[in-house]
PDB file of C-alpha atoms in Angstrom:
ATOM      1  CA  LYS A   1      -3.226   8.792 -16.204  1.00 58.00           C
ATOM      2  CA  ASN A   2      -3.148   5.960 -13.687  1.00 69.00           C
ATOM      3  CA  GLU A   3      -1.635   2.795 -15.077  1.00 83.00           C
ATOM      4  CA  VAL A   4      -3.885   0.772 -12.757  1.00 91.00           C
ATOM      5  CA  GLU A   5      -7.657   1.087 -12.963  1.00 93.00           C
ATOM      6  CA  GLN A   6     -10.051  -0.486 -10.479  1.00 95.00           C
ATOM      7  CA  SER A   7     -13.774  -0.982 -10.784  1.00 95.00           C
ATOM      8  CA  PRO A   8     -16.157  -0.381  -9.273  1.00 96.00           C
ATOM      9  CA  GLN A   9     -15.075   2.553  -7.108  1.00 94.00           C
ATOM     10  CA  ASN A  10     -17.753   1.694  -4.563  1.00 96.00           C
ATOM     11  CA  LEU A  11     -19.765  -1.426  -3.951  1.00 96.00           C
ATOM     12  CA  THR A  12     -22.528  -2.260  -1.485  1.00 97.00           C
ATOM     13  CA  ALA A  13     -23.596  -5.858  -0.981  1.00 97.00           C
ATOM     14  CA  GLN A  14     -25.867  -7.753   1.368  1.00 97.00           C
ATOM     15  CA  GLU A  15     -24.386 -10.343   3.656  1.00 97.00           C
ATOM     16  CA  GLY A  16     -23.928 -13.624   1.825  1.00 97.00           C
ATOM     17  CA  GLU A  17     -23.618 -12.135  -1.640  1.00 97.00           C
ATOM     18  CA  PHE A  18     -20.764 -12.878  -4.047  1.00 98.00           C
ATOM     19  CA  ILE A  19     -18.570  -9.841  -4.685  1.00 98.00           C
ATOM     20  CA  THR A  20     -16.192  -9.195  -7.574  1.00 98.00           C
ATOM     21  CA  ILE A  21     -13.684  -6.361  -7.805  1.00 98.00           C
ATOM     22  CA  ASN A  22     -11.768  -5.778 -11.029  1.00 98.00           C
ATOM     23  CA  CYS A  23      -8.302  -4.436 -11.745  1.00 97.00           C
ATOM     24  CA  SER A  24      -6.957  -3.566 -15.188  1.00 96.00           C
ATOM     25  CA  TYR A  25      -3.477  -2.417 -16.028  1.00 93.00           C
ATOM     26  CA  SER A  26      -1.865  -1.134 -19.169  1.00 87.00           C
ATOM     27  CA  VAL A  27       1.650  -2.588 -19.253  1.00 81.00           C
ATOM     28  CA  GLY A  28       3.269  -5.969 -18.902  1.00 79.00           C
ATOM     29  CA  ILE A  29       3.875  -6.724 -15.249  1.00 83.00           C
ATOM     30  CA  SER A  30       5.792  -9.243 -13.188  1.00 84.00           C
ATOM     31  CA  ALA A  31       3.526  -9.273 -10.123  1.00 91.00           C
ATOM     32  CA  LEU A  32       0.132  -8.061  -8.962  1.00 94.00           C
ATOM     33  CA  HIS A  33      -0.906  -7.493  -5.360  1.00 96.00           C
ATOM     34  CA  TRP A  34      -4.295  -7.266  -3.677  1.00 97.00           C
ATOM     35  CA  LEU A  35      -4.374  -5.330  -0.408  1.00 97.00           C
ATOM     36  CA  GLN A  36      -7.102  -4.736   2.183  1.00 97.00           C
ATOM     37  CA  GLN A  37      -7.548  -1.644   4.327  1.00 95.00           C
ATOM     38  CA  HIS A  38     -10.224  -1.510   7.029  1.00 91.00           C
ATOM     39  CA  PRO A  39     -11.666   1.895   8.015  1.00 85.00           C
ATOM     40  CA  GLY A  40      -9.091   3.824  10.004  1.00 80.00           C
ATOM     41  CA  GLY A  41      -6.862   0.805   9.879  1.00 80.00           C
ATOM     42  CA  GLY A  42      -3.650  -0.450   8.477  1.00 89.00           C
ATOM     43  CA  ILE A  43      -3.021  -2.138   5.155  1.00 95.00           C
ATOM     44  CA  VAL A  44      -2.784  -5.902   4.859  1.00 95.00           C
ATOM     45  CA  SER A  45      -1.509  -7.841   1.887  1.00 95.00           C
ATOM     46  CA  LEU A  46      -4.049 -10.454   0.742  1.00 96.00           C
ATOM     47  CA  PHE A  47      -2.433 -11.934  -2.353  1.00 95.00           C
ATOM     48  CA  MET A  48       0.551 -11.627  -4.596  1.00 94.00           C
ATOM     49  CA  LEU A  49       0.189 -13.350  -7.966  1.00 93.00           C
ATOM     50  CA  SER A  50       1.904 -13.461 -11.298  1.00 91.00           C
ATOM     51  CA  SER A  51      -0.311 -16.049 -12.987  1.00 91.00           C
ATOM     52  CA  GLY A  52      -3.379 -18.208 -12.472  1.00 93.00           C
ATOM     53  CA  LYS A  53      -5.449 -18.162  -9.330  1.00 96.00           C
ATOM     54  CA  LYS A  54      -4.996 -18.113  -5.573  1.00 96.00           C
ATOM     55  CA  LYS A  55      -7.505 -18.843  -2.817  1.00 96.00           C
ATOM     56  CA  HIS A  56      -7.458 -18.020   0.870  1.00 94.00           C
ATOM     57  CA  GLY A  57     -10.593 -18.788   2.833  1.00 95.00           C
ATOM     58  CA  ARG A  58     -13.471 -16.962   1.155  1.00 97.00           C
ATOM     59  CA  LEU A  59     -11.186 -14.834  -0.995  1.00 97.00           C
ATOM     60  CA  ILE A  60     -10.144 -15.786  -4.518  1.00 98.00           C
ATOM     61  CA  ALA A  61      -7.791 -13.817  -6.753  1.00 98.00           C
ATOM     62  CA  THR A  62      -7.311 -14.467 -10.444  1.00 97.00           C
ATOM     63  CA  ILE A  63      -5.101 -12.905 -13.063  1.00 96.00           C
ATOM     64  CA  ASN A  64      -5.136 -13.022 -16.853  1.00 94.00           C
ATOM     65  CA  ILE A  65      -1.743 -11.842 -18.071  1.00 90.00           C
ATOM     66  CA  GLN A  66      -2.738 -11.691 -21.736  1.00 91.00           C
ATOM     67  CA  GLU A  67      -5.774  -9.515 -21.028  1.00 93.00           C
ATOM     68  CA  LYS A  68      -3.911  -7.460 -18.360  1.00 93.00           C
ATOM     69  CA  HIS A  69      -6.722  -8.019 -15.895  1.00 95.00           C
ATOM     70  CA  SER A  70      -7.182  -9.362 -12.379  1.00 97.00           C
ATOM     71  CA  SER A  71     -10.240  -9.993 -10.245  1.00 98.00           C
ATOM     72  CA  LEU A  72     -10.734 -10.366  -6.518  1.00 98.00           C
ATOM     73  CA  HIS A  73     -13.770 -12.381  -5.497  1.00 98.00           C
ATOM     74  CA  ILE A  74     -15.314 -12.553  -2.050  1.00 98.00           C
ATOM     75  CA  THR A  75     -17.654 -15.504  -1.586  1.00 96.00           C
ATOM     76  CA  ALA A  76     -20.402 -15.509   1.074  1.00 96.00           C
ATOM     77  CA  SER A  77     -19.601 -11.914   2.004  1.00 97.00           C
ATOM     78  CA  HIS A  78     -19.779 -10.824   5.628  1.00 97.00           C
ATOM     79  CA  PRO A  79     -19.936  -7.355   7.254  1.00 96.00           C
ATOM     80  CA  ARG A  80     -16.342  -7.827   8.420  1.00 95.00           C
ATOM     81  CA  ASP A  81     -15.318  -7.817   4.748  1.00 96.00           C
ATOM     82  CA  SER A  82     -16.239  -4.115   4.634  1.00 96.00           C
ATOM     83  CA  ALA A  83     -12.985  -2.412   3.678  1.00 96.00           C
ATOM     84  CA  VAL A  84     -11.122  -0.733   0.864  1.00 96.00           C
ATOM     85  CA  TYR A  85      -9.502  -3.223  -1.512  1.00 97.00           C
ATOM     86  CA  ILE A  86      -6.456  -1.987  -3.383  1.00 96.00           C
ATOM     87  CA  CYS A  87      -4.804  -3.453  -6.454  1.00 96.00           C
ATOM     88  CA  ALA A  88      -1.096  -2.779  -7.045  1.00 94.00           C
ATOM     89  CA  VAL A  89       1.188  -3.893  -9.844  1.00 93.00           C
ATOM     90  CA  TRP A  90       4.929  -4.235 -10.192  1.00 88.00           C
ATOM     91  CA  GLU A  91       6.604  -3.562 -13.503  1.00 81.00           C
ATOM     92  CA  ASP A  92      10.358  -3.982 -13.502  1.00 77.00           C
ATOM     93  CA  SER A  93      11.212  -0.784 -15.374  1.00 77.00           C
ATOM     94  CA  TRP A  94       9.169   1.329 -12.964  1.00 72.00           C
ATOM     95  CA  GLY A  95      11.135   0.169  -9.947  1.00 74.00           C
ATOM     96  CA  LYS A  96       8.097   0.651  -7.725  1.00 82.00           C
ATOM     97  CA  LEU A  97       4.581  -0.565  -7.079  1.00 88.00           C
ATOM     98  CA  GLN A  98       1.843   1.308  -8.921  1.00 89.00           C
ATOM     99  CA  PHE A  99      -1.397   1.436  -6.936  1.00 91.00           C
ATOM    100  CA  GLY A 100      -4.997   1.625  -8.000  1.00 92.00           C
ATOM    101  CA  ALA A 101      -7.312   4.105  -6.268  1.00 91.00           C
ATOM    102  CA  GLY A 102      -9.067   1.352  -4.348  1.00 94.00           C
ATOM    103  CA  THR A 103     -12.601  -0.079  -4.192  1.00 96.00           C
ATOM    104  CA  GLN A 104     -14.709   0.750  -1.149  1.00 96.00           C
ATOM    105  CA  VAL A 105     -16.770  -2.321  -0.202  1.00 97.00           C
ATOM    106  CA  VAL A 106     -19.638  -2.179   2.299  1.00 97.00           C
ATOM    107  CA  VAL A 107     -21.406  -5.383   3.308  1.00 97.00           C
ATOM    108  CA  THR A 108     -24.668  -4.885   5.151  1.00 97.00           C
ATOM    109  CA  PRO A 109     -26.209  -7.471   7.517  1.00 95.00           C
TER     110      PRO A 109
ATOM    111  CA  ASN B   1       7.639 -10.918  15.569  1.00 72.00           C
ATOM    112  CA  ALA B   2       6.321  -7.376  15.855  1.00 80.00           C
ATOM    113  CA  GLY B   3       6.399  -6.977  12.056  1.00 94.00           C
ATOM    114  CA  VAL B   4       6.568  -3.337  10.978  1.00 96.00           C
ATOM    115  CA  THR B   5       6.159  -0.713  13.683  1.00 96.00           C
ATOM    116  CA  GLN B   6       5.668   3.019  13.254  1.00 97.00           C
ATOM    117  CA  THR B   7       5.755   5.876  15.736  1.00 96.00           C
ATOM    118  CA  PRO B   8       4.054   8.147  16.464  1.00 96.00           C
ATOM    119  CA  LYS B   9       0.484   7.118  15.592  1.00 95.00           C
ATOM    120  CA  PHE B  10      -0.676  10.718  15.368  1.00 96.00           C
ATOM    121  CA  GLN B  11       1.141  14.038  15.263  1.00 96.00           C
ATOM    122  CA  VAL B  12       0.195  17.691  14.934  1.00 97.00           C
ATOM    123  CA  LEU B  13       2.835  20.099  13.653  1.00 97.00           C
ATOM    124  CA  LYS B  14       2.958  23.782  12.946  1.00 97.00           C
ATOM    125  CA  THR B  15       4.155  24.985   9.552  1.00 97.00           C
ATOM    126  CA  GLY B  16       7.945  25.109   9.504  1.00 97.00           C
ATOM    127  CA  GLN B  17       8.509  22.572  12.261  1.00 97.00           C
ATOM    128  CA  SER B  18      10.592  19.488  11.614  1.00 96.00           C
ATOM    129  CA  MET B  19      10.050  15.951  12.821  1.00 96.00           C
ATOM    130  CA  THR B  20      11.043  12.352  12.225  1.00 97.00           C
ATOM    131  CA  LEU B  21       8.610   9.519  11.622  1.00 98.00           C
ATOM    132  CA  GLN B  22      10.073   6.265  12.864  1.00 98.00           C
ATOM    133  CA  CYS B  23       9.775   2.902  11.139  1.00 98.00           C
ATOM    134  CA  ALA B  24      11.283  -0.398  12.216  1.00 98.00           C
ATOM    135  CA  GLN B  25      10.917  -3.993  11.080  1.00 97.00           C
ATOM    136  CA  ASP B  26      12.134  -7.229  12.648  1.00 96.00           C
ATOM    137  CA  MET B  27      11.804  -9.536   9.646  1.00 95.00           C
ATOM    138  CA  ASN B  28      15.288  -8.874   8.235  1.00 95.00           C
ATOM    139  CA  HIS B  29      13.751  -7.433   5.068  1.00 96.00           C
ATOM    140  CA  GLU B  30      16.070  -5.667   2.655  1.00 94.00           C
ATOM    141  CA  TYR B  31      13.455  -3.498   0.939  1.00 94.00           C
ATOM    142  CA  MET B  32      11.721  -0.728   2.862  1.00 96.00           C
ATOM    143  CA  SER B  33       9.582   2.119   1.622  1.00 96.00           C
ATOM    144  CA  TRP B  34       7.558   5.116   2.727  1.00 97.00           C
ATOM    145  CA  TYR B  35       4.168   5.990   1.238  1.00 96.00           C
ATOM    146  CA  ARG B  36       1.695   8.737   1.797  1.00 96.00           C
ATOM    147  CA  GLN B  37      -2.019   8.185   1.399  1.00 94.00           C
ATOM    148  CA  ASP B  38      -4.304  11.058   0.532  1.00 92.00           C
ATOM    149  CA  PRO B  39      -8.041  10.917  -0.227  1.00 84.00           C
ATOM    150  CA  GLY B  40      -8.679  10.112  -3.892  1.00 78.00           C
ATOM    151  CA  MET B  41      -4.948   9.783  -4.641  1.00 80.00           C
ATOM    152  CA  GLY B  42      -4.112   6.269  -3.611  1.00 83.00           C
ATOM    153  CA  LEU B  43      -0.751   5.362  -2.129  1.00 91.00           C
ATOM    154  CA  ARG B  44       2.231   7.293  -3.443  1.00 93.00           C
ATOM    155  CA  LEU B  45       5.856   6.354  -2.931  1.00 93.00           C
ATOM    156  CA  ILE B  46       8.016   8.940  -1.154  1.00 96.00           C
ATOM    157  CA  HIS B  47      11.374   7.184  -0.722  1.00 96.00           C
ATOM    158  CA  TYR B  48      12.597   3.634  -0.676  1.00 94.00           C
ATOM    159  CA  SER B  49      15.659   1.616   0.301  1.00 95.00           C
ATOM    160  CA  VAL B  50      16.957  -1.652  -1.097  1.00 92.00           C
ATOM    161  CA  GLY B  51      19.317  -2.247   1.817  1.00 93.00           C
ATOM    162  CA  ALA B  52      21.333  -0.590   4.558  1.00 94.00           C
ATOM    163  CA  GLY B  53      23.133   2.465   3.224  1.00 94.00           C
ATOM    164  CA  ILE B  54      21.113   2.615  -0.013  1.00 94.00           C
ATOM    165  CA  THR B  55      18.141   4.917  -0.523  1.00 95.00           C
ATOM    166  CA  ASP B  56      16.389   6.382  -3.534  1.00 93.00           C
ATOM    167  CA  GLN B  57      13.587   8.764  -4.351  1.00 94.00           C
ATOM    168  CA  GLY B  58      10.054   7.750  -5.178  1.00 92.00           C
ATOM    169  CA  GLU B  59       7.451   9.811  -6.982  1.00 90.00           C
ATOM    170  CA  VAL B  60       6.850  12.482  -4.295  1.00 94.00           C
ATOM    171  CA  PRO B  61      10.180  12.989  -2.459  1.00 96.00           C
ATOM    172  CA  ASN B  62      10.227  16.787  -2.089  1.00 96.00           C
ATOM    173  CA  GLY B  63      10.279  17.961   1.520  1.00 96.00           C
ATOM    174  CA  TYR B  64      11.327  14.567   2.888  1.00 97.00           C
ATOM    175  CA  ASN B  65      14.663  12.950   3.730  1.00 97.00           C
ATOM    176  CA  VAL B  66      15.478   9.359   4.616  1.00 97.00           C
ATOM    177  CA  SER B  67      18.468   7.353   5.748  1.00 96.00           C
ATOM    178  CA  ARG B  68      19.048   3.638   6.291  1.00 97.00           C
ATOM    179  CA  SER B  69      21.893   3.014   8.682  1.00 96.00           C
ATOM    180  CA  THR B  70      20.631  -0.432   9.725  1.00 96.00           C
ATOM    181  CA  THR B  71      18.513  -3.131   8.082  1.00 96.00           C
ATOM    182  CA  GLU B  72      15.839  -2.671  10.755  1.00 97.00           C
ATOM    183  CA  ASP B  73      15.236   1.088  10.761  1.00 97.00           C
ATOM    184  CA  PHE B  74      14.096   3.495   8.058  1.00 98.00           C
ATOM    185  CA  PRO B  75      13.178   6.921   9.491  1.00 98.00           C
ATOM    186  CA  LEU B  76      11.452   9.606   7.416  1.00 98.00           C
ATOM    187  CA  ARG B  77      12.341  13.227   8.153  1.00 98.00           C
ATOM    188  CA  LEU B  78      10.196  16.232   7.406  1.00 96.00           C
ATOM    189  CA  LEU B  79      12.603  19.126   7.195  1.00 92.00           C
ATOM    190  CA  SER B  80      10.154  22.050   7.320  1.00 96.00           C
ATOM    191  CA  ALA B  81       6.554  20.896   7.539  1.00 96.00           C
ATOM    192  CA  ALA B  82       3.965  22.369   5.187  1.00 97.00           C
ATOM    193  CA  PRO B  83       0.158  21.984   5.211  1.00 97.00           C
ATOM    194  CA  SER B  84       0.467  20.016   1.945  1.00 96.00           C
ATOM    195  CA  GLN B  85       2.226  17.309   3.957  1.00 97.00           C
ATOM    196  CA  THR B  86      -0.923  16.620   5.965  1.00 97.00           C
ATOM    197  CA  SER B  87      -1.505  12.977   5.187  1.00 96.00           C
ATOM    198  CA  VAL B  88      -1.375   9.427   6.477  1.00 96.00           C
ATOM    199  CA  TYR B  89       2.091   7.931   6.176  1.00 97.00           C
ATOM    200  CA  PHE B  90       2.743   4.221   5.832  1.00 97.00           C
ATOM    201  CA  CYS B  91       6.031   2.414   6.059  1.00 97.00           C
ATOM    202  CA  ALA B  92       6.330  -0.982   4.373  1.00 96.00           C
ATOM    203  CA  SER B  93       8.934  -3.693   4.061  1.00 96.00           C
ATOM    204  CA  SER B  94       9.430  -6.750   1.890  1.00 94.00           C
ATOM    205  CA  GLN B  95      12.061  -9.377   1.304  1.00 92.00           C
ATOM    206  CA  ASP B  96      12.523  -8.084  -2.232  1.00 85.00           C
ATOM    207  CA  ARG B  97      11.070  -5.201  -4.199  1.00 80.00           C
ATOM    208  CA  ALA B  98       8.219  -6.997  -5.933  1.00 82.00           C
ATOM    209  CA  GLU B  99       7.448  -9.381  -3.086  1.00 87.00           C
ATOM    210  CA  THR B 100       4.621  -9.294  -0.526  1.00 91.00           C
ATOM    211  CA  GLN B 101       4.605  -5.959   1.243  1.00 92.00           C
ATOM    212  CA  TYR B 102       4.187  -5.744   5.016  1.00 95.00           C
ATOM    213  CA  PHE B 103       2.765  -2.410   6.108  1.00 96.00           C
ATOM    214  CA  GLY B 104       3.077  -0.594   9.405  1.00 96.00           C
ATOM    215  CA  PRO B 105      -0.051   0.743  11.167  1.00 95.00           C
ATOM    216  CA  GLY B 106       0.436   4.258   9.774  1.00 96.00           C
ATOM    217  CA  THR B 107       1.110   7.731  11.153  1.00 96.00           C
ATOM    218  CA  ARG B 108      -1.576  10.385  10.799  1.00 96.00           C
ATOM    219  CA  LEU B 109       0.074  13.791  10.401  1.00 97.00           C
ATOM    220  CA  LEU B 110      -1.687  17.136  10.561  1.00 97.00           C
ATOM    221  CA  VAL B 111       0.263  20.267   9.651  1.00 97.00           C
ATOM    222  CA  LEU B 112      -1.375  23.535  10.673  1.00 97.00           C
TER     223      LEU B 112
END
């Protein structure tokens, strides 16, 4: 059983739409990461957060520690946002990052 | 800064061959790790290192060896390649274990 669950698995949106990707985890954590992977490409870290909310351009990440849940929002989506978005959590006793399976996002013009 | 570099980008091996995947970083990061990415499986940790001279196993270490003689370099060795090792391999580094991870561009490995 994966300790990190992402939803949806796949998402298609039209350009300009607001997109939300969810990440739920089952244990107490000390940090949560959102990563982006373009098709055939490398992996880029978007956010690392342990509480509250962070914003970078059109991307917003939030985390609710009590509910063990994080969301990644993309405002005014654009075709270049098409990628796989991966949630990963760090729990001290694991000694490693635990990754979700990823959410495939396609934004059509 | 070049960040995290990996070589080669793509490699084809025959079953039983050995090879080394290279990883280097120029950010003076203590923590380095190797992952493999397979369809539907997500990223899985192979080995990691918390500093020069210190390495440890991740969740899928069998068939792989690592060493960390310098802060900059963290090579991954496949001792006797098997088709089950066909995958995309990513090296990553961070200042500390839970901190922002910086990934290399990946190595696509095909074992026939």
